GROMACS .gro file of C-alpha atoms in nm:
model
  192
    1MET     CA    1  -3.086  -3.169   0.053
    2ALA     CA    2  -3.430  -3.083  -0.080
    3PHE     CA    3  -3.517  -3.018  -0.439
    4SER     CA    4  -3.783  -2.775  -0.562
    5ALA     CA    5  -4.059  -2.889  -0.791
    6ASP     CA    6  -3.878  -2.746  -1.096
    7GLU     CA    7  -3.550  -2.908  -0.999
    8LEU     CA    8  -3.729  -3.244  -0.956
    9ARG     CA    9  -3.867  -3.208  -1.309
   10VAL     CA   10  -3.518  -3.142  -1.447
   11LEU     CA   11  -3.387  -3.441  -1.255
   12ARG     CA   12  -3.669  -3.667  -1.382
   13ARG     CA   13  -3.597  -3.556  -1.738
   14ALA     CA   14  -3.225  -3.622  -1.696
   15LEU     CA   15  -3.288  -3.972  -1.546
   16ALA     CA   16  -3.530  -4.045  -1.837
   17VAL     CA   17  -3.259  -3.955  -2.094
   18ALA     CA   18  -3.000  -4.163  -1.901
   19LEU     CA   19  -3.236  -4.464  -1.913
   20HIS     CA   20  -3.358  -4.408  -2.273
   21PRO     CA   21  -3.093  -4.209  -2.468
   22ALA     CA   22  -3.243  -3.948  -2.683
   23PRO     CA   23  -3.137  -3.615  -2.825
   24LEU     CA   24  -3.178  -3.332  -2.572
   25GLN     CA   25  -3.315  -2.983  -2.640
   26ASP     CA   26  -3.084  -2.691  -2.555
   27GLU     CA   27  -3.326  -2.582  -2.276
   28ASP     CA   28  -3.302  -2.935  -2.109
   29VAL     CA   29  -2.916  -2.920  -2.124
   30GLN     CA   30  -2.911  -2.573  -1.964
   31ASP     CA   31  -3.156  -2.679  -1.693
   32ALA     CA   32  -2.948  -2.992  -1.619
   33LEU     CA   33  -2.625  -2.782  -1.598
   34LEU     CA   34  -2.788  -2.530  -1.363
   35LEU     CA   35  -2.911  -2.812  -1.142
   36ALA     CA   36  -2.562  -2.968  -1.134
   37GLU     CA   37  -2.413  -2.629  -1.031
   38SER     CA   38  -2.673  -2.590  -0.761
   39VAL     CA   39  -2.601  -2.942  -0.621
   40ASP     CA   40  -2.221  -2.869  -0.633
   41GLU     CA   41  -2.274  -2.541  -0.449
   42ALA     CA   42  -2.486  -2.720  -0.180
   43VAL     CA   43  -2.215  -2.988  -0.140
   44ARG     CA   44  -1.950  -2.713  -0.104
   45GLU     CA   45  -2.168  -2.521   0.151
   46ALA     CA   46  -2.219  -2.841   0.346
   47GLY     CA   47  -1.841  -2.888   0.357
   48ARG     CA   48  -1.787  -2.538   0.481
   49LEU     CA   49  -2.058  -2.583   0.746
   50ARG     CA   50  -1.900  -2.911   0.866
   51ALA     CA   51  -1.554  -2.749   0.889
   52PHE     CA   52  -1.698  -2.458   1.092
   53LEU     CA   53  -1.883  -2.707   1.327
   54LEU     CA   54  -1.570  -2.908   1.381
   55ASP     CA   55  -1.365  -2.599   1.453
   56ASP     CA   56  -1.630  -2.477   1.694
   57LEU     CA   57  -1.631  -2.824   1.856
   58THR     CA   58  -1.258  -2.818   1.901
   59ARG     CA   59  -1.279  -2.468   2.069
   60TYR     CA   60  -1.553  -2.581   2.305
   61ARG     CA   61  -1.358  -2.906   2.387
   62GLU     CA   62  -1.050  -2.698   2.477
   63ALA     CA   63  -1.253  -2.475   2.705
   64LEU     CA   64  -1.390  -2.770   2.908
   65PRO     CA   65  -1.519  -2.809   3.177
   66GLY     CA   66  -1.655  -2.455   3.159
   67SER     CA   67  -1.821  -2.513   2.827
   68LEU     CA   68  -1.977  -2.840   2.910
   69GLY     CA   69  -2.332  -2.760   2.797
   70GLY     CA   70  -2.221  -2.602   2.462
   71TYR     CA   71  -1.969  -2.879   2.400
   72LEU     CA   72  -2.228  -3.170   2.450
   73GLU     CA   73  -2.478  -2.988   2.223
   74LEU     CA   74  -2.217  -2.929   1.946
   75LEU     CA   75  -2.096  -3.287   1.968
   76GLN     CA   76  -2.448  -3.414   1.927
   77ASP     CA   77  -2.498  -3.192   1.629
   78ALA     CA   78  -2.165  -3.318   1.481
   79LEU     CA   79  -2.265  -3.680   1.538
   80ALA     CA   80  -2.600  -3.615   1.371
   81ALA     CA   81  -2.410  -3.479   1.069
   82GLY     CA   82  -2.202  -3.792   1.040
   83TYR     CA   83  -1.896  -3.701   1.248
   84ASP     CA   84  -1.688  -3.987   1.385
   85PRO     CA   85  -1.585  -3.899   1.744
   86ALA     CA   86  -1.205  -3.851   1.775
   87ALA     CA   87  -0.984  -3.977   2.051
   88ASP     CA   88  -0.993  -3.618   2.202
   89ASP     CA   89  -1.368  -3.635   2.222
   90LEU     CA   90  -1.364  -3.968   2.401
   91ALA     CA   91  -1.105  -3.852   2.647
   92ALA     CA   92  -1.307  -3.535   2.725
   93LEU     CA   93  -1.624  -3.722   2.773
   94ARG     CA   94  -1.447  -3.986   2.996
   95ALA     CA   95  -1.330  -3.693   3.221
   96LEU     CA   96  -1.688  -3.554   3.229
   97ARG     CA   97  -1.875  -3.886   3.279
   98ARG     CA   98  -2.005  -3.784   3.623
   99ASN     CA   99  -2.252  -3.574   3.429
  100PRO     CA  100  -2.544  -3.796   3.313
  101ALA     CA  101  -2.565  -3.633   2.969
  102ALA     CA  102  -2.185  -3.666   2.913
  103ALA     CA  103  -2.203  -4.037   3.026
  104ALA     CA  104  -2.479  -4.115   2.783
  105LEU     CA  105  -2.301  -3.933   2.505
  106LEU     CA  106  -1.981  -4.129   2.590
  107ALA     CA  107  -2.159  -4.461   2.549
  108ARG     CA  108  -2.291  -4.340   2.205
  109CYS     CA  109  -1.946  -4.220   2.097
  110GLN     CA  110  -1.777  -4.530   2.201
  111THR     CA  111  -2.016  -4.738   1.993
  112LEU     CA  112  -1.965  -4.506   1.691
  113ALA     CA  113  -1.590  -4.502   1.736
  114GLU     CA  114  -1.583  -4.889   1.751
  115ARG     CA  115  -1.799  -4.914   1.431
  116SER     CA  116  -1.565  -4.671   1.262
  117VAL     CA  117  -1.256  -4.863   1.353
  118ARG     CA  118  -1.411  -5.190   1.244
  119ALA     CA  119  -1.501  -5.033   0.909
  120ARG     CA  120  -1.149  -4.904   0.851
  121LEU     CA  121  -1.002  -5.242   0.946
  122ALA     CA  122  -1.240  -5.417   0.700
  123ARG     CA  123  -1.142  -5.177   0.418
  124VAL     CA  124  -0.775  -5.231   0.492
  125SER     CA  125  -0.810  -5.607   0.493
  126GLN     CA  126  -1.005  -5.588   0.168
  127ALA     CA  127  -0.741  -5.375   0.012
  128THR     CA  128  -0.461  -5.611   0.111
  129THR     CA  129  -0.638  -5.916  -0.022
  130THR     CA  130  -0.561  -5.930  -0.391
  131PRO     CA  131  -0.818  -6.082  -0.625
  132ALA     CA  132  -0.553  -6.332  -0.771
  133ALA     CA  133  -0.467  -6.461  -0.419
  134ALA     CA  134  -0.834  -6.492  -0.327
  135THR     CA  135  -0.923  -6.700  -0.639
  136SER     CA  136  -0.584  -6.879  -0.707
  137ALA     CA  137  -0.656  -7.208  -0.542
  138PRO     CA  138  -0.988  -7.375  -0.451
  139ARG     CA  139  -1.040  -7.458  -0.090
  140ALA     CA  140  -0.919  -7.791   0.014
  141ARG     CA  141  -1.194  -8.048   0.094
  142LEU     CA  142  -1.240  -8.155   0.453
  143LEU     CA  143  -1.206  -8.521   0.505
  144ALA     CA  144  -1.374  -8.725   0.777
  145LEU     CA  145  -1.147  -8.882   1.030
  146PRO     CA  146  -1.197  -9.241   1.141
  147GLY     CA  147  -1.390  -9.289   1.456
  148GLY     CA  148  -1.677  -9.056   1.367
  149ARG     CA  149  -2.047  -9.141   1.307
  150ALA     CA  150  -1.965  -9.388   1.039
  151ALA     CA  151  -1.778  -9.607   1.275
  152ALA     CA  152  -2.038  -9.611   1.554
  153GLY     CA  153  -2.044  -9.992   1.570
  154GLU     CA  154  -1.667 -10.036   1.541
  155PRO     CA  155  -1.434 -10.005   1.841
  156LYS     CA  156  -1.272  -9.666   1.841
  157PRO     CA  157  -0.900  -9.664   1.805
  158THR     CA  158  -0.719  -9.522   2.112
  159PRO     CA  159  -0.538  -9.209   2.025
  160PRO     CA  160  -0.175  -9.168   2.120
  161PRO     CA  161  -0.125  -9.001   2.459
  162PRO     CA  162  -0.039  -8.633   2.406
  163ALA     CA  163   0.295  -8.517   2.513
  164GLU     CA  164   0.264  -8.353   2.857
  165ARG     CA  165   0.447  -8.035   2.926
  166PRO     CA  166   0.553  -7.965   3.278
  167VAL     CA  167   0.353  -7.695   3.455
  168PRO     CA  168   0.576  -7.407   3.537
  169LYS     CA  169   0.611  -7.299   3.896
  170PRO     CA  170   0.478  -6.952   3.983
  171SER     CA  171   0.835  -6.845   4.058
  172GLU     CA  172   0.935  -6.930   3.708
  173VAL     CA  173   0.645  -6.733   3.554
  174PHE     CA  174   0.662  -6.441   3.798
  175PRO     CA  175   1.012  -6.398   3.916
  176PRO     CA  176   1.044  -6.256   4.275
  177ARG     CA  177   1.074  -5.880   4.304
  178ARG     CA  178   1.402  -5.756   4.422
  179ARG     CA  179   1.366  -5.512   4.708
  180PRO     CA  180   1.545  -5.185   4.666
  181VAL     CA  181   1.866  -5.148   4.872
  182PRO     CA  182   1.818  -4.861   5.122
  183PRO     CA  183   2.064  -4.583   5.076
  184PRO     CA  184   2.362  -4.571   5.322
  185PRO     CA  185   2.303  -4.352   5.625
  186PRO     CA  186   2.441  -3.993   5.584
  187GLU     CA  187   2.763  -3.929   5.747
  188GLU     CA  188   2.747  -3.738   6.056
  189ARG     CA  189   2.948  -3.421   6.043
  190VAL     CA  190   3.160  -3.343   6.332
  191ALA     CA  191   3.207  -2.973   6.406
  192GLY     CA  192   3.565  -2.929   6.441
   0.00000   0.00000   0.00000
């Protein structure tokens, strides 16, 4: 979004008033309201353009492989506009990965999709962590165990032998496959 010189002056005056509160003239209030309306309209137009682009992308994806060139171009435009590739996009690009442009775009989309998933998981984990639970108890101090650097000159105590578990046999882990029983031979019909 780009502002004109007049819009920048209005924005500068509004910021100055926000930092140093002072009474505004009616003209400044009207200018600020007009600028706010212009910004709101630009945001709505960007939303309409994004919806159109995504609908177009869906149409091109459904027409693959015949629409390969147009689909790749639209997907690149959508990614540049902040679109997170969907599972359908990844599946379509995997099917087209023999094409070098599709393979390169697949690598980019996989990276973006992974980042998006990680960000969503981080938001979910932050939302599930309550502030009371996070600050309720201080962390327990770690204590040094005997036999470390402090006891370098002392003989080290022998640890108790660990309990050994028997190693399972492959037949216990992977039971043998049962072979299917062949069907009984068909009865021969006697003409009679």
